[in-house]
Amino acid sequence: MKQRLFTPGPTPLPEEVRLSQAKEILHHRSKEFSVVFQEVRQGLKYIFQTENEVLLFTASGTGAMEAVIANLFSSKDKVLAIRGGKFGERWADIAKIFGVEAIPLDIEWGSTVNIHLIEKKLDADPKIKAVFTQLVETSTGVAYDIQGMAEIVKKRDAVLIVDAVSGLGAQPLLADEWGVDVVVGASQKALMIPPGLSFVSLSTRAWRLVENSDLPKYYWDFKKTKLTQEKNQTPYTPAVSLICALRESLNLLKKEGWGNVIKRHAQLAEATRKAVLALGLELFGEANSNVVTAIKVPLRVDEKNLRKIMRGKYGVNVAGGQGELSGKIIRIAHLGWMDFCDIIMAISSLEMALWELGYPLKLGKGVAAAEEVLKE
Ligand SMILES: *Cc1c(COP(=O)(O)O)cnc(C)c1O
């Protein structure tokens, strides 16, 4: 049976990306690799919407998150971490390991952030050096107001650090124009390549923190990485084949155009939400992101069974809930290499599986609602 990924990472791979992996490996100190890497560096700047160098690491997204803390801070520094889900918790957890004091700003899972709360916290404690957030909190499917946060943070002596691992290339984020200081991304989400690479862009203000940081790092040293990258090299052996794959996916994204890529994600997300509501289901919280739609599982329906039928009978793999949301929600990602027909398939299999489990619905109603959005 064909298996299809509707998970918020990893995501499906375009053919160009898959074929690039069949080629003989390049040596990372060869001229050929440098040419590929130069192209990738340019492409990353385009996707990050920044003129700043985008640092590349062979690691999943969490590696780059840890690297940001190790490179920008010193022990006993104070930072503010927005905690509205699994990934918000991760920022605070990493900070703690490094002896950085992370003051949590807890928001209910599924809610957006009231940015005035951030303003209040910063004004109450001018020692706070950074605000950590997600662009999209993937565990709840909620996108945060990064532009609004940037407005607040840049007026103060602090930097804004955004985990955009799931949102980069799906949700609007204009790093330079909005004044976002640090953006973290990874390969296996909207960038449409396998897991194993992560990325960090830094503003001038963020580089100033790097100069003063006293936390230990060797492999993750940002200064060394930047200097080496500017010569179209990496300090150590990178995941060469993933970098070749990235060149292919960045080319596809450039051809489609950043704005169109974001628009496509927005439309697929809108179609998914409309379909869910048409089926009489409820969205979880303020589910609003272009990345993933979190759906409450009706009380009479067993979440494990629902996903099992979708996967086993229709080859449609969706995600369950993480942490406290386990068993309570399913998450359908509309992320990366996705189009109109993919979403129709996901909705159709959701309808069929719910119907099989005895949930009262009229088959085709969700699909029809999605078609109404997509036909425009
Ligand atoms: C996927 C994801 C990550 C990174 O997870 P890894 O498994 O380390 O790649 C980080 N933040 C968010 C918001 C994510 O969606």
mmCIF file of N, CA and C and ligand atoms in Angstrom, residues 8-9 59-63 65 87 90 134-139 163-167 186 188-189 195, ligand 1:
data_model
loop_
_atom_site.group_PDB
_atom_site.id
_atom_site.type_symbol
_atom_site.label_atom_id
_atom_site.label_comp_id
_atom_site.label_asym_id
_atom_site.label_seq_id
_atom_site.Cartn_x
_atom_site.Cartn_y
_atom_site.Cartn_z
ATOM 1 N N PRO A 8 3.691 16.661 10.698
ATOM 2 C CA PRO A 8 4.462 17.914 10.674
ATOM 3 C C PRO A 8 5.956 17.638 10.807
ATOM 4 N N GLY A 9 6.468 16.852 9.940
ATOM 5 C CA GLY A 9 7.868 16.472 9.876
ATOM 6 C C GLY A 9 8.075 15.069 10.398
ATOM 7 N N ALA A 59 22.374 18.333 11.968
ATOM 8 C CA ALA A 59 21.660 17.975 13.200
ATOM 9 C C ALA A 59 20.183 18.221 12.943
ATOM 10 N N SER A 60 19.317 17.630 13.737
ATOM 11 C CA SER A 60 17.903 17.962 13.629
ATOM 12 C C SER A 60 17.680 19.334 14.279
ATOM 13 N N GLY A 61 16.472 19.834 14.211
ATOM 14 C CA GLY A 61 16.174 21.194 14.671
ATOM 15 C C GLY A 61 16.591 21.474 16.103
ATOM 16 N N THR A 62 16.451 20.488 16.957
ATOM 17 C CA THR A 62 16.767 20.683 18.368
ATOM 18 C C THR A 62 18.253 20.993 18.559
ATOM 19 N N GLY A 63 19.095 20.434 17.690
ATOM 20 C CA GLY A 63 20.525 20.733 17.751
ATOM 21 C C GLY A 63 20.771 22.217 17.573
ATOM 22 N N MET A 65 18.635 24.589 18.113
ATOM 23 C CA MET A 65 18.073 25.307 19.272
ATOM 24 C C MET A 65 19.095 25.337 20.405
ATOM 25 N N PHE A 87 7.069 22.406 22.221
ATOM 26 C CA PHE A 87 8.300 23.027 21.744
ATOM 27 C C PHE A 87 8.680 24.268 22.556
ATOM 28 N N ARG A 90 10.604 23.070 25.302
ATOM 29 C CA ARG A 90 11.971 22.688 24.939
ATOM 30 C C ARG A 90 12.959 23.842 25.115
ATOM 31 N N GLN A 134 8.077 30.214 19.476
ATOM 32 C CA GLN A 134 7.933 29.460 18.232
ATOM 33 C C GLN A 134 7.245 30.374 17.213
ATOM 34 N N LEU A 135 7.481 30.112 15.928
ATOM 35 C CA LEU A 135 6.638 30.750 14.906
ATOM 36 C C LEU A 135 5.305 30.006 14.891
ATOM 37 N N VAL A 136 5.396 28.707 14.766
ATOM 38 C CA VAL A 136 4.209 27.860 14.923
ATOM 39 C C VAL A 136 4.529 26.832 16.000
ATOM 40 N N GLU A 137 3.705 26.776 17.030
ATOM 41 C CA GLU A 137 3.850 25.745 18.071
ATOM 42 C C GLU A 137 3.208 24.483 17.499
ATOM 43 N N THR A 138 4.061 23.635 16.952
ATOM 44 C CA THR A 138 3.586 22.485 16.170
ATOM 45 C C THR A 138 2.723 21.525 16.988
ATOM 46 N N SER A 139 2.940 21.482 18.293
ATOM 47 C CA SER A 139 2.170 20.528 19.105
ATOM 48 C C SER A 139 0.704 20.932 19.236
ATOM 49 N N ASP A 163 11.937 29.917 17.087
ATOM 50 C CA ASP A 163 11.999 28.555 16.568
ATOM 51 C C ASP A 163 10.964 28.477 15.448
ATOM 52 N N ALA A 164 11.483 28.573 14.216
ATOM 53 C CA ALA A 164 10.598 28.535 13.050
ATOM 54 C C ALA A 164 10.753 27.204 12.326
ATOM 55 N N VAL A 165 11.104 26.174 13.092
ATOM 56 C CA VAL A 165 11.421 24.892 12.457
ATOM 57 C C VAL A 165 10.257 24.409 11.598
ATOM 58 N N SER A 166 9.048 24.468 12.133
ATOM 59 C CA SER A 166 7.915 23.996 11.321
ATOM 60 C C SER A 166 7.362 25.091 10.417
ATOM 61 N N GLY A 167 7.487 26.341 10.836
ATOM 62 C CA GLY A 167 6.827 27.421 10.100
ATOM 63 C C GLY A 167 7.600 27.972 8.914
ATOM 64 N N ALA A 186 14.751 23.846 10.145
ATOM 65 C CA ALA A 186 15.276 22.484 9.954
ATOM 66 C C ALA A 186 14.793 21.925 8.622
ATOM 67 N N GLN A 188 13.412 18.919 7.580
ATOM 68 C CA GLN A 188 12.384 17.910 7.288
ATOM 69 C C GLN A 188 10.950 18.428 7.332
ATOM 70 N N LYS A 189 10.770 19.731 7.234
ATOM 71 C CA LYS A 189 9.407 20.282 7.303
ATOM 72 C C LYS A 189 9.061 20.922 5.961
ATOM 73 N N PRO A 195 15.202 14.514 7.216
ATOM 74 C CA PRO A 195 15.723 15.070 8.466
ATOM 75 C C PRO A 195 17.246 15.035 8.477
HETATM 76 C C1 LIG B 1 9.959 19.662 14.434
HETATM 77 C C2 LIG B 1 10.165 20.806 15.344
HETATM 78 C C3 LIG B 1 11.372 21.027 16.033
HETATM 79 C C4 LIG B 1 12.612 20.191 15.882
HETATM 80 O O1 LIG B 1 12.531 18.913 16.198
HETATM 81 P P1 LIG B 1 13.689 17.907 15.741
HETATM 82 O O2 LIG B 1 13.051 16.591 15.949
HETATM 83 O O3 LIG B 1 14.850 18.139 16.601
HETATM 84 O O4 LIG B 1 13.979 18.238 14.293
HETATM 85 C C5 LIG B 1 11.509 22.151 16.799
HETATM 86 N N1 LIG B 1 10.521 23.028 16.917
HETATM 87 C C6 LIG B 1 9.348 22.878 16.277
HETATM 88 C C7 LIG B 1 8.304 23.927 16.446
HETATM 89 C C8 LIG B 1 9.130 21.764 15.471
HETATM 90 O O5 LIG B 1 7.963 21.625 14.831
#
